[in-house]
Coordinates of C-alpha atoms in Angstrom, one line a residue:
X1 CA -19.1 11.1 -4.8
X2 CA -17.9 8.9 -2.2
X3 CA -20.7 5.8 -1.7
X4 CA -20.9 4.5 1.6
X5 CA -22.5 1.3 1.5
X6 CA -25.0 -0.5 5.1
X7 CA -23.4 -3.2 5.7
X8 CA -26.6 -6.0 6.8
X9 CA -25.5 -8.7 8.8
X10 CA -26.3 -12.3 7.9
X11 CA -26.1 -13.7 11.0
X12 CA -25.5 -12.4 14.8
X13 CA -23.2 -13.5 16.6
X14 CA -23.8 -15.8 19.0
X15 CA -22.2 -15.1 23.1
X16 CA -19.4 -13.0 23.3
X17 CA -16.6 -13.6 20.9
X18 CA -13.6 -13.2 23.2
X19 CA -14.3 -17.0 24.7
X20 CA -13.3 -18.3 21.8
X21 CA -9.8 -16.7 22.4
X22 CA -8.4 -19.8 23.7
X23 CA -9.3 -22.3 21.2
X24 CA -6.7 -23.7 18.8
X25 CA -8.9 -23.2 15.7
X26 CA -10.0 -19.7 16.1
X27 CA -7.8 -16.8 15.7
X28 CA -8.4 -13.3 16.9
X29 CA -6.9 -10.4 15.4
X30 CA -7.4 -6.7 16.6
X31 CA -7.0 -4.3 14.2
X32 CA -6.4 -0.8 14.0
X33 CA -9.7 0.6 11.2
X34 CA -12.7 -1.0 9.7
X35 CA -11.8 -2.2 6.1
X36 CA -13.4 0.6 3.8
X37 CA -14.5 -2.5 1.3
X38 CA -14.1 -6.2 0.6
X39 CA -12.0 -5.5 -2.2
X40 CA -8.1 -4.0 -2.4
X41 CA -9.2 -3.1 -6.5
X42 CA -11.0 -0.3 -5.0
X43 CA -9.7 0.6 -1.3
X44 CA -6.0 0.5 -0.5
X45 CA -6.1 0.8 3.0
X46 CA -4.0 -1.2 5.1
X47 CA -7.4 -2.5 7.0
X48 CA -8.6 -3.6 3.8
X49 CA -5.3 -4.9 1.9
X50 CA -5.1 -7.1 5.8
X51 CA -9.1 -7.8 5.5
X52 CA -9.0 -9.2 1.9
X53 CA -5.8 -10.0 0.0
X54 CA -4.5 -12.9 1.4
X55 CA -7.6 -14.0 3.3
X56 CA -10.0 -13.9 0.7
X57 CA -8.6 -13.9 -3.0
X58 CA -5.5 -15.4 -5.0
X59 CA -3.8 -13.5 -7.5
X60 CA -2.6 -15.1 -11.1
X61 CA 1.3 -14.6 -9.6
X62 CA 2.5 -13.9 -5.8
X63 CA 6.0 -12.9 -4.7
X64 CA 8.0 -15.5 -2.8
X65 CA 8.6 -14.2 0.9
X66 CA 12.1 -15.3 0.7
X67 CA 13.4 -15.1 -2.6
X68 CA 11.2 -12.1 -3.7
X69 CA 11.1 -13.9 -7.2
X70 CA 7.8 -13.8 -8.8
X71 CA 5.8 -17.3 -8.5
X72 CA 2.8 -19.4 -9.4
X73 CA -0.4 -18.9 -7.7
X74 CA -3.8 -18.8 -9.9
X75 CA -1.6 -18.9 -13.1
X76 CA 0.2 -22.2 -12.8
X77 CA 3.3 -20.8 -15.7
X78 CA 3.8 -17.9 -18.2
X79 CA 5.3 -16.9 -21.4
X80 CA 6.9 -13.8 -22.5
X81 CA 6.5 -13.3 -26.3
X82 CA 9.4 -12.0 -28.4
X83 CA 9.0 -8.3 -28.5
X84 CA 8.1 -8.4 -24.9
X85 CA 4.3 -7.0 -26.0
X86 CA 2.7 -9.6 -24.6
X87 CA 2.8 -12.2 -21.7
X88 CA 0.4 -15.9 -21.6
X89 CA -0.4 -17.2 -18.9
X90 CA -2.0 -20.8 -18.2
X91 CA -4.3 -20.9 -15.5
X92 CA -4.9 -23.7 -12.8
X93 CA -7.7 -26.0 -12.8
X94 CA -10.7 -27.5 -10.6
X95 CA -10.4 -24.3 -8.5
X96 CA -13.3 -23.4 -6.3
X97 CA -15.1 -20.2 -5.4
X98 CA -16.5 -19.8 -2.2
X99 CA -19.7 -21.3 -0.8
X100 CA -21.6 -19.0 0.9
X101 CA -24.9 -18.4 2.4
X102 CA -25.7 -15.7 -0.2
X103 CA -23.7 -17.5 -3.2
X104 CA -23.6 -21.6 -4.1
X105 CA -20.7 -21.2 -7.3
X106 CA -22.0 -23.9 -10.2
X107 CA -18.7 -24.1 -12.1
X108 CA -14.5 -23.5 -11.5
X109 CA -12.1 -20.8 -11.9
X110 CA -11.2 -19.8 -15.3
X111 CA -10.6 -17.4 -17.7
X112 CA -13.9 -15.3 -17.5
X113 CA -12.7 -15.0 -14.5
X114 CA -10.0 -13.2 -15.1
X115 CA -11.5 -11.2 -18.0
X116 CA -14.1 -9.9 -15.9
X117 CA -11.5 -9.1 -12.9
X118 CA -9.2 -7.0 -14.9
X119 CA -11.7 -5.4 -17.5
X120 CA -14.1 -4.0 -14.6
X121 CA -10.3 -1.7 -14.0
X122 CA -9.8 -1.3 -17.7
X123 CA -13.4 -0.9 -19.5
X124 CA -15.6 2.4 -18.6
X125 CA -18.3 1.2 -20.6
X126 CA -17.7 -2.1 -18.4
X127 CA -20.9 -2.3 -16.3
X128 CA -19.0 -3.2 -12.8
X129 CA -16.3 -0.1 -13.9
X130 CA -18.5 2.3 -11.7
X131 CA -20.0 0.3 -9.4
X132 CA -18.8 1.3 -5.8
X133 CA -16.1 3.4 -6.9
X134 CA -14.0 4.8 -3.9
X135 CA -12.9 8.2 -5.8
X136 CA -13.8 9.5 -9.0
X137 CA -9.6 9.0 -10.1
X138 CA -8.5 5.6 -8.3
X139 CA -9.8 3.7 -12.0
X140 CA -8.6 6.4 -14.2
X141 CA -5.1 6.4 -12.7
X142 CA -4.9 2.6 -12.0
X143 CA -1.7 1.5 -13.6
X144 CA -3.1 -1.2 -15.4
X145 CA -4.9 1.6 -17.3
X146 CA -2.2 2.5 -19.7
X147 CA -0.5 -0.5 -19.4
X148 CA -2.6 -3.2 -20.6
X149 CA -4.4 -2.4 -24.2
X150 CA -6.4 -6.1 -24.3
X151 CA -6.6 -9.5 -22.8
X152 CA -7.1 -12.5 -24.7
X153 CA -9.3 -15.6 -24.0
X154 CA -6.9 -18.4 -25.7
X155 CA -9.2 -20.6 -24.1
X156 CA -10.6 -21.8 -21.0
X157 CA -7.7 -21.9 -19.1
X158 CA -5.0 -19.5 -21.0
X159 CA -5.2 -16.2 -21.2
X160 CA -2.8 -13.4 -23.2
X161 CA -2.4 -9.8 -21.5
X162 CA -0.9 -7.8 -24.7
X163 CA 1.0 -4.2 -23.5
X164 CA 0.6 -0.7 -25.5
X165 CA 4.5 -0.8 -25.0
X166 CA 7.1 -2.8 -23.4
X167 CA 7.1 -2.9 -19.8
X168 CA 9.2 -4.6 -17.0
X169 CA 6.6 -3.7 -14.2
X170 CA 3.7 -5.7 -15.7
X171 CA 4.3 -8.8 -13.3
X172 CA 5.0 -6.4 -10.4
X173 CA 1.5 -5.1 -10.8
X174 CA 0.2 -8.8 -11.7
X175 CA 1.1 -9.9 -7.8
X176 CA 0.1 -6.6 -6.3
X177 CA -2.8 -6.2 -3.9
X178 CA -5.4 -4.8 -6.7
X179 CA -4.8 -7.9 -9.2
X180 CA -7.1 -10.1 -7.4
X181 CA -9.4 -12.3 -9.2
X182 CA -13.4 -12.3 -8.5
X183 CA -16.1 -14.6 -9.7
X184 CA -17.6 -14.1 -13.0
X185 CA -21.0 -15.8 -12.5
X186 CA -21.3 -14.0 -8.4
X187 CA -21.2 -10.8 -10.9
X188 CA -23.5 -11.4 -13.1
X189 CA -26.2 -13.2 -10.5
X190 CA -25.7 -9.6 -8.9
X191 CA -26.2 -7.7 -11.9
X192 CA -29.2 -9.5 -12.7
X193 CA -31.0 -9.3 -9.1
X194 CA -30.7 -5.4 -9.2
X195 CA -27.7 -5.3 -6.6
X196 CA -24.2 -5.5 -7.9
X197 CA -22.8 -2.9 -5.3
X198 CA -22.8 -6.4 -3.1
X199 CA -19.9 -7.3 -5.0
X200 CA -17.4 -5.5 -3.0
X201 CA -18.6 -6.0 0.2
X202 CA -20.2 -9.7 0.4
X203 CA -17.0 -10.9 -1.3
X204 CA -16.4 -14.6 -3.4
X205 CA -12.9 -15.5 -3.9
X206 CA -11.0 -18.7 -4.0
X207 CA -8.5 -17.7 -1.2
X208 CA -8.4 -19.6 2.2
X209 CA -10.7 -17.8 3.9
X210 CA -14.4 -17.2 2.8
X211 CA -16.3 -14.4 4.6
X212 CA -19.1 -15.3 7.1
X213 CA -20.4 -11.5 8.3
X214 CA -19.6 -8.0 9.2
X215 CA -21.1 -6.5 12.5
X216 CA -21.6 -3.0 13.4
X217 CA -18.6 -1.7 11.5
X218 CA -16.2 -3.7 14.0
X219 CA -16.4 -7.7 13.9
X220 CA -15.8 -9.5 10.7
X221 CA -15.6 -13.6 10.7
X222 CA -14.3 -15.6 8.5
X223 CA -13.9 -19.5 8.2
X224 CA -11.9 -21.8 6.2
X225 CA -12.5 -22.7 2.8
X226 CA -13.0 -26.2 2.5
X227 CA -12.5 -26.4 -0.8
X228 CA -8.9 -24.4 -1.3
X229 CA -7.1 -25.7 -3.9
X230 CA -3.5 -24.8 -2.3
X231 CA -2.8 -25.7 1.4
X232 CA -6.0 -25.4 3.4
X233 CA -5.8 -23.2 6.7
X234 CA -5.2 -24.6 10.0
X235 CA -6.9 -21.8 11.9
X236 CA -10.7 -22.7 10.9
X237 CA -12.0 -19.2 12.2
X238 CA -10.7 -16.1 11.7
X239 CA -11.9 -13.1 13.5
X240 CA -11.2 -9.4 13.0
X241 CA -12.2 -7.1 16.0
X242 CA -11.6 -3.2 15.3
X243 CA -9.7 -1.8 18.4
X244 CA -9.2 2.2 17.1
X245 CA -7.0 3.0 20.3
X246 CA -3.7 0.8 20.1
X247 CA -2.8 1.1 23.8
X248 CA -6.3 -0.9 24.2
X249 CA -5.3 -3.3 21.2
X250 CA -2.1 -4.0 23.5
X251 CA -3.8 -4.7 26.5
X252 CA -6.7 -6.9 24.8
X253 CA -3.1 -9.3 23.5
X254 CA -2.0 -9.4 27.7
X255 CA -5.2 -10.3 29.1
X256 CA -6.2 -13.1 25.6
X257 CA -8.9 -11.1 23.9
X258 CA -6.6 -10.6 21.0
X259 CA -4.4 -13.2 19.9
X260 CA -2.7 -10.7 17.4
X261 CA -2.6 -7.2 17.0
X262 CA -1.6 -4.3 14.7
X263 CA 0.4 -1.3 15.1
X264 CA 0.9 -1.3 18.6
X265 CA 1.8 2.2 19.9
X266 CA 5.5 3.6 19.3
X267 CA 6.1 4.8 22.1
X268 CA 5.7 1.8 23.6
X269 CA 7.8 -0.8 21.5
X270 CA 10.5 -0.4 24.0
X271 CA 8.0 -1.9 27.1
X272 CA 6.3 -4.4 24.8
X273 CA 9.8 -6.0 23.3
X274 CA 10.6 -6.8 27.3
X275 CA 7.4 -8.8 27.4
X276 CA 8.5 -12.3 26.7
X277 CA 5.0 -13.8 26.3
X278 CA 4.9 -11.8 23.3
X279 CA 6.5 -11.6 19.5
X280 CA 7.4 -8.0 18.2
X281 CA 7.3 -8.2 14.5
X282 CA 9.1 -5.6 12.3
X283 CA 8.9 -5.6 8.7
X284 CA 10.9 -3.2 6.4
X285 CA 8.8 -1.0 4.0
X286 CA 9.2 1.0 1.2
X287 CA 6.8 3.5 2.8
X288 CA 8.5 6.9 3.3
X289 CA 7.8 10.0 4.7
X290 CA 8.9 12.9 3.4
X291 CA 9.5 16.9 3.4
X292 CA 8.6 17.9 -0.1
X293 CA 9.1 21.2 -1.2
X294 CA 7.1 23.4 -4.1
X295 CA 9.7 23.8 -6.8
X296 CA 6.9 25.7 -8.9
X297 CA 7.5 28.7 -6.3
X298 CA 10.2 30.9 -5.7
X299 CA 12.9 30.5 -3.7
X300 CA 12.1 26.2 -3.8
X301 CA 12.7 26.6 -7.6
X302 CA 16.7 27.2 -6.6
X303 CA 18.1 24.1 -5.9
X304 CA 21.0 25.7 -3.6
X305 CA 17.7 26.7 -1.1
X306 CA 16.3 23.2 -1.0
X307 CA 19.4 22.0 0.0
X308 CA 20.4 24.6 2.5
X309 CA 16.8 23.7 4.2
X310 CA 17.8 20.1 4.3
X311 CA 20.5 20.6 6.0
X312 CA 19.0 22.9 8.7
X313 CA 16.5 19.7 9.8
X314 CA 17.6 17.7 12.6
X315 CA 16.3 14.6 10.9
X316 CA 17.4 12.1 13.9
X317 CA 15.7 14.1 16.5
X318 CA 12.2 13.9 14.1
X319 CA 13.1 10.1 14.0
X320 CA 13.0 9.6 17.4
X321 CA 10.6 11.4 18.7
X322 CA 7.7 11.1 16.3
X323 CA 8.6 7.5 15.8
X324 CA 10.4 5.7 18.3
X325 CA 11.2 2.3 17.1
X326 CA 8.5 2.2 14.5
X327 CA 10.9 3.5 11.2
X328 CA 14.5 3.8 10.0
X329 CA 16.3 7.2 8.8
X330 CA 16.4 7.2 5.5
X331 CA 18.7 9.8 3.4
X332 CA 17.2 8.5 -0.1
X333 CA 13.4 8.2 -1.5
X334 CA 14.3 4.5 -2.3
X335 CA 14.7 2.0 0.6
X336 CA 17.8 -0.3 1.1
X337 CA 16.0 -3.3 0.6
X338 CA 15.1 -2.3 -3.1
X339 CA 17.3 -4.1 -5.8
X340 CA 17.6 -0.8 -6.9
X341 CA 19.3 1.2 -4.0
X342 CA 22.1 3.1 -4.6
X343 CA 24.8 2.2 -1.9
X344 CA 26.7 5.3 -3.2
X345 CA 24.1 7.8 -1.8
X346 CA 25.9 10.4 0.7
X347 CA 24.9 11.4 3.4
X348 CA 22.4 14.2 4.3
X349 CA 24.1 16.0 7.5
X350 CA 22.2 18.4 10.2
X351 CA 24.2 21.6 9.7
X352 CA 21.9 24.5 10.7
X353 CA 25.0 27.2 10.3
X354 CA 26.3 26.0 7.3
X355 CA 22.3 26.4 5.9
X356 CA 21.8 29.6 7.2
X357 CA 25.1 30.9 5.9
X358 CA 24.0 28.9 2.1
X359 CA 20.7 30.9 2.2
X360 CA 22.0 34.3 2.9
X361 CA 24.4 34.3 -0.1
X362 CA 21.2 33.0 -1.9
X363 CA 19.7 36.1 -0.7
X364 CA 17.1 34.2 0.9
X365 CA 14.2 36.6 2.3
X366 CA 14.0 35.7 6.3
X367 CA 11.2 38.2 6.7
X368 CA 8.5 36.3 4.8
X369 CA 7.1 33.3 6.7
X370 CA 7.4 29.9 5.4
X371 CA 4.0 27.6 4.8
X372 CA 4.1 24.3 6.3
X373 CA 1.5 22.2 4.6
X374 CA 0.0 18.6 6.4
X375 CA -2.9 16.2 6.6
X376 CA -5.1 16.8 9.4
X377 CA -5.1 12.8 10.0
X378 CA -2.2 10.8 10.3
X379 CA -1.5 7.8 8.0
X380 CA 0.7 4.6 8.2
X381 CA 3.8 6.3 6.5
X382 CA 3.4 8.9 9.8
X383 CA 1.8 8.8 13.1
X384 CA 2.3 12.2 13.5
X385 CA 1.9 14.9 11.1
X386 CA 1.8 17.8 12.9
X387 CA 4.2 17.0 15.3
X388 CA 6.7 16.5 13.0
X389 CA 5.8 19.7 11.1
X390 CA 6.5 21.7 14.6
X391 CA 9.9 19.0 14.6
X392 CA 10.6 21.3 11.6
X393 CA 9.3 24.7 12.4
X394 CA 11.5 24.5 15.5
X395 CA 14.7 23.4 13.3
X396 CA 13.9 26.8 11.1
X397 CA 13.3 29.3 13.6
X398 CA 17.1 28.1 15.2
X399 CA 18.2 29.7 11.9
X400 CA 16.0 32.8 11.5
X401 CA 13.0 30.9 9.4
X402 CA 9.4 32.1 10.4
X403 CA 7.0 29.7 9.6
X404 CA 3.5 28.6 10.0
X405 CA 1.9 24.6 10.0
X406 CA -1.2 24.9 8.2
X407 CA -3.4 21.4 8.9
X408 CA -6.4 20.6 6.7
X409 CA -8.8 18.0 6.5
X410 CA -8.4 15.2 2.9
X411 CA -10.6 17.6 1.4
X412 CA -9.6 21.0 2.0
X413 CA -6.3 19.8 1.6
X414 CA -7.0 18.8 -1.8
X415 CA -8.3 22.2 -2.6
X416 CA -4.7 23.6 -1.2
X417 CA -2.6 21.2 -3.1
X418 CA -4.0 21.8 -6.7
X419 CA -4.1 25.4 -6.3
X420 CA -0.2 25.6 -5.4
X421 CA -0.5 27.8 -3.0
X422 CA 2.2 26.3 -0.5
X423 CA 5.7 26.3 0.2
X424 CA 5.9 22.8 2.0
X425 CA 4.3 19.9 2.3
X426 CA 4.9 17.1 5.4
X427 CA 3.7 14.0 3.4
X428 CA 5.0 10.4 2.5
X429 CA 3.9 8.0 -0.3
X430 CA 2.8 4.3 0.5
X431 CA 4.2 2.1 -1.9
X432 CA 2.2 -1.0 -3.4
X433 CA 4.2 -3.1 -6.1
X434 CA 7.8 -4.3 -5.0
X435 CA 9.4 -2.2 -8.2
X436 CA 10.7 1.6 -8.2
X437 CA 9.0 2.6 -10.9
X438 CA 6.1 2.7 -8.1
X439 CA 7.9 5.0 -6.1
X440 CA 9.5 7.2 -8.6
X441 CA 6.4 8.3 -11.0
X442 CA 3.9 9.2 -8.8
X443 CA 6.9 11.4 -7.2
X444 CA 9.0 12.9 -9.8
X445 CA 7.0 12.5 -13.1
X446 CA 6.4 15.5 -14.9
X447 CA 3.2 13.6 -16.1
X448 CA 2.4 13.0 -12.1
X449 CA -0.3 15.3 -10.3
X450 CA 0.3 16.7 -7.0
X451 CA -2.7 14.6 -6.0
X452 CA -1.3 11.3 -7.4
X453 CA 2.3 11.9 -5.6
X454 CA 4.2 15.0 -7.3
X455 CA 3.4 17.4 -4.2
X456 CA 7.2 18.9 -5.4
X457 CA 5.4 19.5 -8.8
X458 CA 8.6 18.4 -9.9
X459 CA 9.4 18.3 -13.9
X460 CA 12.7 17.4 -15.0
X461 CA 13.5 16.3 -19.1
X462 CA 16.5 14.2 -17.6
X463 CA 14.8 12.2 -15.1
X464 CA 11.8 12.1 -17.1
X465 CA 14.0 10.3 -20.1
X466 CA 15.1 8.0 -17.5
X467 CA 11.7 7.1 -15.7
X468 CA 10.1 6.4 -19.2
X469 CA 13.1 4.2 -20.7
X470 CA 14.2 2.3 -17.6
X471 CA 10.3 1.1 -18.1
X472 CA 11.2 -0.4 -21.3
X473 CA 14.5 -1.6 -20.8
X474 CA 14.6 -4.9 -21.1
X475 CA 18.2 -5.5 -19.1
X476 CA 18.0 -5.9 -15.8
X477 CA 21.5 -4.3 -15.2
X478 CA 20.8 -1.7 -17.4
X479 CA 17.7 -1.0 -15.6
X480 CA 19.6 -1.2 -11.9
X481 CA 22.4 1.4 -13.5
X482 CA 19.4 3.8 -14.8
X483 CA 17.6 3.9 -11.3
X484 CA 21.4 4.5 -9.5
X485 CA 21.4 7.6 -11.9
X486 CA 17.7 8.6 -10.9
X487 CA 18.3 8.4 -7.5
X488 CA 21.9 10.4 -7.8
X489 CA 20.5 13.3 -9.5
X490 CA 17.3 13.7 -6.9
X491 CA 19.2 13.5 -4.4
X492 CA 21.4 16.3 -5.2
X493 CA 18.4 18.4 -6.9
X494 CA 16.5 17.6 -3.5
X495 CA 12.5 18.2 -4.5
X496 CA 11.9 16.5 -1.3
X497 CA 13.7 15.8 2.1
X498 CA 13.5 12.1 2.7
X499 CA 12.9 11.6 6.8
X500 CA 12.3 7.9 7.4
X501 CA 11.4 4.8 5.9
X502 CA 8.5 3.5 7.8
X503 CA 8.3 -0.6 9.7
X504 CA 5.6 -2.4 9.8
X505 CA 4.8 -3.5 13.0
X506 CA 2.5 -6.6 14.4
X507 CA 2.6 -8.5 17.9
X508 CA 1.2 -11.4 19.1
X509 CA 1.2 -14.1 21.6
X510 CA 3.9 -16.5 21.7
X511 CA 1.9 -19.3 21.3
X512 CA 1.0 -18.0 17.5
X513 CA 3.8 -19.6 15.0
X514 CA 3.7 -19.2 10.9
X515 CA 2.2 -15.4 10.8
X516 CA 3.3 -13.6 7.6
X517 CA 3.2 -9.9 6.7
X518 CA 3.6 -8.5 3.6
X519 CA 4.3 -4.7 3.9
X520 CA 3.1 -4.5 0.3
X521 CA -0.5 -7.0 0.6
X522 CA -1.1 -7.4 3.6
X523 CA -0.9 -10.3 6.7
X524 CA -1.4 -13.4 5.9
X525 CA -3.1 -15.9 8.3
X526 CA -2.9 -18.8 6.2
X527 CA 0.3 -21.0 7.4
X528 CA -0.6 -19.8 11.2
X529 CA -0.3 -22.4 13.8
X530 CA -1.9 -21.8 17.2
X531 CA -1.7 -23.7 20.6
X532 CA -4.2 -23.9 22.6
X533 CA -4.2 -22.2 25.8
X534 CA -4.2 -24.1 29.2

């Protein structure tokens, strides 16, 4: 059962926030959804991954922005034993917790602290493992679950992670959004005053930015921490105003109400990029949105079908239309950027007659009507579901196709998915670790549930053989030759019809330098400059 949690607020604000717009040591940013918690272990939202990641916590390793090599950031080094079971890492000292009106730490980062962070995910009998839990799979399937079989206190300031098996994603997952390290003691001064639910929503980290309040499920402030061990914020006040409408969000960044905002509309990048008092940024994602058919049901278990219907969508026309500027055409699950893409990958052309000749020498039956499947509620990797289901319906009536868009709410659609009774599905997948194994499992597993990615109910030996070994490999170039393998025999087998990688989009006034946004964790205010305006 879902727990929704009252936020209380600690402290009202005092005169209307927007006067503090044009200070040089307050930031405003307008944001698209209230954060579902404090915490990206348990909410994976991109409100909350924005609200929390950078802001609030530190991680034992980050990715570098430029080099996308894995780097320092709570762990100061690591070592990789031998027989690659288990990796040591030596943690950073005199690093402070927040101070906070409802928590005063009395000692600094270390090792309990990491313990406790990791074996809340891994322990059931763990008292915190419950506490707050967002859905009754999110700990069960996290992948630190079957990765990680024990960590080790060396000592204060070391700690070992030992693996049931070799596996190259470990660090991947280490710098990801849920590996973020809590306080120990705030735990267990919570456990003991009856309320440890307050753990994911009146958060302690040792990030930048400690959190001040939370008002009516749309303000959240935070200030600087004083005490950061790294490079302390120049912005001393952060503010987070929810703006649900993004034409609004747009016009609160014109008139200086907002100083950034997210996800400004699509159909109106073209309008904002002439705007020269304000900075369009676009960030590449790995996010994709997809056409996924049920190869557990006949015809979609013939692979000549699934192609023919690939190649009766007018994939370009979806792009543009549902969204504008805001993604990239993609003809493969995996994104260019990955190490991992397959230059090689051909083309997937619009050719609604040479589809509908493919399907009648199939003997395709055109007199049964084809079920198009999609959430009720759009999501980041789409902003429109069920116009690009009708996108698709009209590309299959053009070659003699009935079909019928069938939208349902998360839960009923839950219901539909399990039971299998569906021919397609509009989805996408939001990635969350910078490695393809990400992607890949949740999609084409055979050990994957439709409700953890596998809406294809795709099972394959071959691929299978290759997701688990790659996992293990411990060449890289073996590992990049196994994914370009992978990714050739998907996309001839086609479970799913890849339609567009998705962008990540932020703008802001031009008087904002040093914003970072990380598709994968989040935006990050910490290096932000601002200039104060006249």
């Amino acid at each position: 059962m879902r727990i929704i949690f009252v936020f209380t607020v600690a402290l009202l604000l005092g005169g209307c926030y927007q006067n503090e717009s044009g200070l040089s040591d307050t930031l405003l940013y307008c944001t698209e959804n209230s954060p579902q918690s404090f915490n990206p272990q348990i909410s994976h939202d991109v409100s909350t991954l924005d609200a929390t990641t950078h802001q609030l916590y530190n991680r034992l390793i980050k990715i570098d922005p430029t080099s996308n090599r894995f780097i320092p950031d709570l762990a100061t080094h690591w070592l990789e034993s031998e027989d690659k079971l288990s990796y040591t890492f030596f943690l950073r000292r005199n690093v402070s917790f927040h101070q906070t009106d409802y928590f005063s730490p009395k000692r600094y980062f270390n090792a309990d602290d990491v313990i406790f962070s990791f074996n809340r995910m891994l322990n059931k009998n763990h008292p915190f493992h419950s506490v707050n839990r967002v859905s009754d799979t999110f700990f069960f399937n996290h992948p630190f679950t079957n990765l990680v079989s024990d960590i080790i206190k060396v000592d204060q300031y070391t700690v070992k992670f030992v693996l049931n098996s070799p596996d190259a994603t470990l660090l991947a997952n280490l710098a990801a959004h849920y590996a973020v390290i809590h306080s120990q003691e705030y735990a267990q001064s919570l456990l003991s005053r009856g309320h440890p639910e307050k753990i994911d929503f009146y958060p302690i980290g040792t990030g930048p930015y400690k959190f001040k309040n939370f008002q009516s499920s749309r303000v959240t402030r935070y200030l600087a921490h004083d005490l950061y061990w790294g490079e302390k914020a120049a912005v001393k006040k952060l503010i987070y105003d929810v703006t649900p409408n993004n034409t609004k969000r747009y016009t609160k960044l014109l008139s200086g109400e907002c100083d950034v905002i997210t996800y400004p509309a699509a159909s109106q990048l073209s309008k904002i990029s002439k705007n020269t008092d304000v900075v369009i940024s676009s960030q590449p994602t790995a996010n994709i949105a997809l056409w996924s058919f049920n190869t557990s049901r006949e015809p979609f278990d013939q692979v000549e079908v699934r192609q023919a219907l690939s190649h009766a969508v007018d994939q370009k026309t979806i792009v543009d239309a549902v969204f504008f500027e805001s993604a990239s055409a993609t003809d493969t699950l995996l994104a260019k950027r990955s190490w991992a893409f397959n230059p090689r990958s051909t083309h997937i052309n619009y050719q609604p007659d040479d589809s509908l000749l493919s399907l009648k020498q199939r003997g395709y039956d055109f007199t049964k009507k084809l079920t198009i499947l999609t959430p009720s509620d759009n999501s980041v990797f789409n902003p429109n579901f069920h116009k690009t289901a009708e996108l698709i319906q009209a590309n299959l009536f053009d070659i003699g196709i009935d079909s019928e868009i069938i939208s349902l709410t998360h839960a009923e659609l839950e219901k539909r998915l399990l039971s299998g009774d569906y021919d397609t599905y509009v989805t996408g997948i939001n990635i969350h670790i910078n490695d393809p194994d990400n992607l890949f499992r949740p999609l084409l597993s055979c050990d994957s549930t439709v409700l953890e990615g596998n809406s294809s109910r795709w099972c394959s030996a071959q691929v299978q053989e290759l997701l688990d070994s790659t996992l293990i490999e411990p060449s890289f170039i073996k590992r990049v030759r196994n994914y370009y393998e992978l990714q050739k025999i998907i996309q001839e087998q086609r479970p799913y019809f890849p339609i567009a990688h998705v962008l990540r989009m932020d703008a802001f006034n031009k008087n904002i330098s040093g914003l970072l946004v990380n598709p994968l964790t989040g935006i990050n205010f910490q290096n932000v400059r601002k200039i104060e305006a006249r």
